[in-house]
Amino acid sequence: MSTILLAGGAGYIGSHTAVELLQAGYDVIVADNFCNSSPQSIKRVEMISGKHVPLYEVDIKDKKALSNVFLKHNIESVIHFAGLKAVGESMEKPLLYYSNNIDTTISLLEVMAEFHVHNFIFSSSATVYGTENPIPYIETMPRGTCSNPYGWTKVMMEQILEDAAKADPALSVVLLRYFNPIGAHPSSMIGEDPTGIPNNLMPYITQVAVGRRDHLTIFGNDYPTKDGTCRRDYIHVVDLAIGHVKAVEYASHHTGTEIFNLGTGTPYSVNEIVEAFEQATGVKIKREYGARRPGDIPEFYANADKAKAILDWKAEMGLYEMCRDSWNWQRNNPNGYQI
Ligand code: NAD
Ligand code: UDP
């Protein structure tokens, strides 16, 4: 069976994707510098799947170190998860974000060309639709104007990958635009493990639930939405991971660039998420309204028809499973992968 390299595969989405690829019969290898993850996640992947996953501590920017990984394995496809992703930090350290995210992409493309590896699946984001596109977002819309350097790195990397695929007719690029991944593997052995204070909603909620934080601050309740809080398209990380398995299959039979939204198509407000969490877990979340967070858009969600039509993929799990699995991961691992 084919071997898939997961660059940045020890992280939240990569580790879940590793499990689904292994279950689908692929061999998986992971290269990560652990700047935002722990090698423990891959140990857990091995426990869930009962399979060995070769793991390399490599900075993906380092082409020589990356080449050594390609020398050791007969890689058929690469999934590029290796990026920095904190929006606020990207505003404070834009150069770090541009250099890490873009250089990892170019390094992978160059080493892949050297080893005649042609399939590239990329972790993009709904953020590339920017601020001016109408909702729901559909893949035919132009990339928009981003409000932060993190978003711009995704826009730029999409452009770089499209240009590379235009120049090399053998290359197959799949750009996966994720909406808001939450949840964890139902085994509760792997999940999201942010360092420091969580930036994202669900890990913040679960840390309040487990007693690590006092209360949730809801960023704004004066948006033009039903209950005044922002609405997003939350997707279970296992559904998202299965989308990658479909994308790997697709990439191996096509060339050129194809873009897919990976979302559910249904938005929920921050208040609805908190209420769903309370119902699914029986744990009350202390919450307060605070100021709007700069750069937040009132509402966005996916048109998910293209992934259904072409990849035969759609999200199967609902808000209940997303909340249940986020909570089970957090309460069974109150300090994440730190033992
Ligand atoms: P994550 O931080 O958990 O995983 C990213 C992994 O990449 C980490 O293990 C990190 O150590 C590794 N990494 C970063 N730079 C590296 C480098 N130079 N060399 C080697 N490894 C490196 O994040 P995630 O949530 O799993 O996200 C994966 C990808 O999906 C990222 O590119 C992110 O921007 C994108 N994405 C995430 C979300 C989300 O909400 N989680 C949404 C849209 C897009
Ligand atoms: N949010 C919030 N409090 C928090 C974290 C997030 O109210 O502590 C809100 C945020 O304003 C947004 C939604 O939750 O409306 C989802 O935010 P997240 O950062 O998870 O994802 P984003 O869509 O911004 O990438």
Tab-separated table of N, CA, C and O and ligand atoms in Angstrom, residues 8 10-14 32-37 58-61 81-83 85 100 104 123-125 150 154 178-179 181, ligand 1:
chain	number	residue	atom	x	y	z
A	8	GLY	N	4.207	17.773	9.774
A	8	GLY	CA	3.415	18.376	10.861
A	8	GLY	C	2.342	17.419	11.358
A	8	GLY	O	1.332	17.836	11.918
A	10	ALA	N	2.255	15.368	13.825
A	10	ALA	CA	2.071	15.110	15.265
A	10	ALA	C	1.043	16.057	15.878
A	10	ALA	O	0.671	15.906	17.036
A	11	GLY	N	0.588	17.039	15.105
A	11	GLY	CA	-0.358	18.027	15.635
A	11	GLY	C	-1.784	17.505	15.684
A	11	GLY	O	-2.049	16.310	15.492
A	12	TYR	N	-2.679	18.429	15.971
A	12	TYR	CA	-4.094	18.081	16.203
A	12	TYR	C	-4.725	17.388	14.984
A	12	TYR	O	-5.198	16.250	15.083
A	13	ILE	N	-4.708	18.023	13.841
A	13	ILE	CA	-5.397	17.449	12.679
A	13	ILE	C	-4.569	16.307	12.078
A	13	ILE	O	-5.111	15.277	11.662
A	14	GLY	N	-3.242	16.479	12.087
A	14	GLY	CA	-2.371	15.437	11.531
A	14	GLY	C	-2.510	14.110	12.257
A	14	GLY	O	-2.571	13.044	11.621
A	32	ASP	N	7.999	16.068	12.007
A	32	ASP	CA	7.501	17.211	12.789
A	32	ASP	C	8.650	17.729	13.635
A	32	ASP	O	9.508	16.948	14.064
A	33	ASN	N	8.677	19.041	13.888
A	33	ASN	CA	9.717	19.549	14.802
A	33	ASN	C	9.160	19.769	16.209
A	33	ASN	O	9.860	20.297	17.066
A	34	PHE	N	7.913	19.394	16.428
A	34	PHE	CA	7.243	19.469	17.740
A	34	PHE	C	7.205	20.884	18.301
A	34	PHE	O	7.160	21.067	19.511
A	35	CYS	N	7.207	21.891	17.435
A	35	CYS	CA	7.146	23.262	17.959
A	35	CYS	C	5.769	23.544	18.546
A	35	CYS	O	5.595	24.456	19.328
A	36	ASN	N	4.768	22.763	18.150
A	36	ASN	CA	3.439	22.933	18.759
A	36	ASN	C	2.785	21.577	19.002
A	36	ASN	O	1.560	21.448	18.869
A	37	SER	N	3.575	20.577	19.333
A	37	SER	CA	2.996	19.245	19.522
A	37	SER	C	3.963	18.391	20.330
A	37	SER	O	5.065	18.828	20.664
A	58	VAL	N	12.103	16.634	12.527
A	58	VAL	CA	12.691	17.354	11.398
A	58	VAL	C	12.008	18.705	11.280
A	58	VAL	O	10.790	18.805	11.418
A	59	ASP	N	12.801	19.751	11.039
A	59	ASP	CA	12.192	21.014	10.636
A	59	ASP	C	11.970	20.910	9.127
A	59	ASP	O	12.934	20.718	8.377
A	60	ILE	N	10.730	21.066	8.705
A	60	ILE	CA	10.411	20.860	7.290
A	60	ILE	C	11.133	21.881	6.402
A	60	ILE	O	11.350	21.656	5.214
A	61	LYS	N	11.537	23.003	6.984
A	61	LYS	CA	12.290	24.008	6.209
A	61	LYS	C	13.666	23.488	5.826
A	61	LYS	O	14.294	23.990	4.895
A	81	PHE	N	0.686	19.662	6.886
A	81	PHE	CA	0.008	20.280	8.037
A	81	PHE	C	0.939	21.253	8.761
A	81	PHE	O	0.509	21.955	9.680
A	82	ALA	N	2.225	21.245	8.412
A	82	ALA	CA	3.242	21.905	9.243
A	82	ALA	C	3.194	23.418	9.109
A	82	ALA	O	3.877	24.004	8.272
A	83	GLY	N	2.388	24.033	9.950
A	83	GLY	CA	2.323	25.485	9.917
A	83	GLY	C	2.108	26.042	11.307
A	83	GLY	O	1.677	25.325	12.207
A	85	LYS	N	-0.198	28.607	13.465
A	85	LYS	CA	-1.608	28.878	13.180
A	85	LYS	C	-2.300	29.860	14.134
A	85	LYS	O	-3.512	30.008	14.065
A	100	ASN	N	8.119	30.572	8.311
A	100	ASN	CA	7.853	29.157	8.633
A	100	ASN	C	6.847	28.558	7.650
A	100	ASN	O	7.082	27.496	7.065
A	104	THR	N	8.314	26.127	4.571
A	104	THR	CA	8.020	24.682	4.664
A	104	THR	C	7.383	24.198	3.366
A	104	THR	O	7.703	23.111	2.868
A	123	SER	N	-3.183	21.772	3.882
A	123	SER	CA	-4.088	22.273	4.929
A	123	SER	C	-4.324	23.750	4.717
A	123	SER	O	-3.596	24.592	5.252
A	124	SER	N	-5.359	24.093	3.956
A	124	SER	CA	-5.687	25.503	3.835
A	124	SER	C	-6.832	25.820	4.794
A	124	SER	O	-7.172	25.010	5.665
A	125	SER	N	-7.415	26.972	4.628
A	125	SER	CA	-8.377	27.427	5.636
A	125	SER	C	-9.454	28.284	4.992
A	125	SER	O	-9.201	28.975	3.990
A	150	TYR	N	-1.318	35.354	9.341
A	150	TYR	CA	-1.610	33.912	9.237
A	150	TYR	C	-2.464	33.647	7.991
A	150	TYR	O	-2.143	32.778	7.175
A	154	LYS	N	-1.726	31.568	4.140
A	154	LYS	CA	-2.538	30.536	3.471
A	154	LYS	C	-2.848	30.964	2.029
A	154	LYS	O	-2.778	30.163	1.100
A	178	TYR	N	-10.252	24.117	5.419
A	178	TYR	CA	-10.956	23.671	6.626
A	178	TYR	C	-11.824	24.804	7.160
A	178	TYR	O	-11.396	25.961	7.162
A	179	PHE	N	-12.970	24.424	7.708
A	179	PHE	CA	-13.754	25.400	8.458
A	179	PHE	C	-13.315	25.296	9.938
A	179	PHE	O	-12.124	25.412	10.181
A	181	PRO	N	-12.454	23.083	12.863
A	181	PRO	CA	-12.362	21.740	13.431
A	181	PRO	C	-12.395	21.752	14.960
A	181	PRO	O	-11.676	22.526	15.596
B	1	NAD	P1	-1.047	21.993	15.083
B	1	NAD	O1	-0.239	23.143	15.546
B	1	NAD	O2	-1.626	21.082	16.100
B	1	NAD	O3	-0.204	21.117	14.030
B	1	NAD	C1	0.793	21.685	13.205
B	1	NAD	C2	2.029	20.822	13.375
B	1	NAD	O4	3.060	21.343	12.540
B	1	NAD	C3	2.567	20.811	14.799
B	1	NAD	O5	2.787	19.473	15.184
B	1	NAD	C4	3.888	21.583	14.700
B	1	NAD	O6	4.838	21.106	15.633
B	1	NAD	C5	4.278	21.301	13.264
B	1	NAD	N1	5.165	22.292	12.650
B	1	NAD	C6	4.994	23.631	12.517
B	1	NAD	N2	6.050	24.172	11.858
B	1	NAD	C7	6.902	23.151	11.561
B	1	NAD	C8	8.147	23.072	10.905
B	1	NAD	N3	8.779	24.154	10.428
B	1	NAD	N4	8.720	21.844	10.775
B	1	NAD	C9	8.124	20.741	11.269
B	1	NAD	N5	6.950	20.763	11.893
B	1	NAD	C10	6.333	21.960	12.049
B	1	NAD	O7	-2.197	22.578	14.148
B	1	NAD	P2	-3.455	21.852	13.502
B	1	NAD	O8	-4.662	22.430	14.125
B	1	NAD	O9	-3.254	20.402	13.474
B	1	NAD	O10	-3.368	22.466	12.041
B	1	NAD	C11	-2.706	21.785	10.984
B	1	NAD	C12	-2.722	22.685	9.764
B	1	NAD	O11	-4.078	23.011	9.464
B	1	NAD	C13	-2.002	24.014	9.945
B	1	NAD	O12	-1.339	24.337	8.752
B	1	NAD	C14	-3.127	24.996	10.198
B	1	NAD	O13	-2.789	26.299	9.774
B	1	NAD	C15	-4.232	24.407	9.334
B	1	NAD	N6	-5.565	24.804	9.784
B	1	NAD	C16	-5.945	24.558	11.074
B	1	NAD	C17	-7.200	24.962	11.515
B	1	NAD	C18	-7.630	24.740	12.948
B	1	NAD	O14	-8.596	25.371	13.385
B	1	NAD	N7	-6.991	23.854	13.703
B	1	NAD	C19	-8.073	25.598	10.631
B	1	NAD	C20	-7.660	25.814	9.309
B	1	NAD	C21	-6.397	25.408	8.899
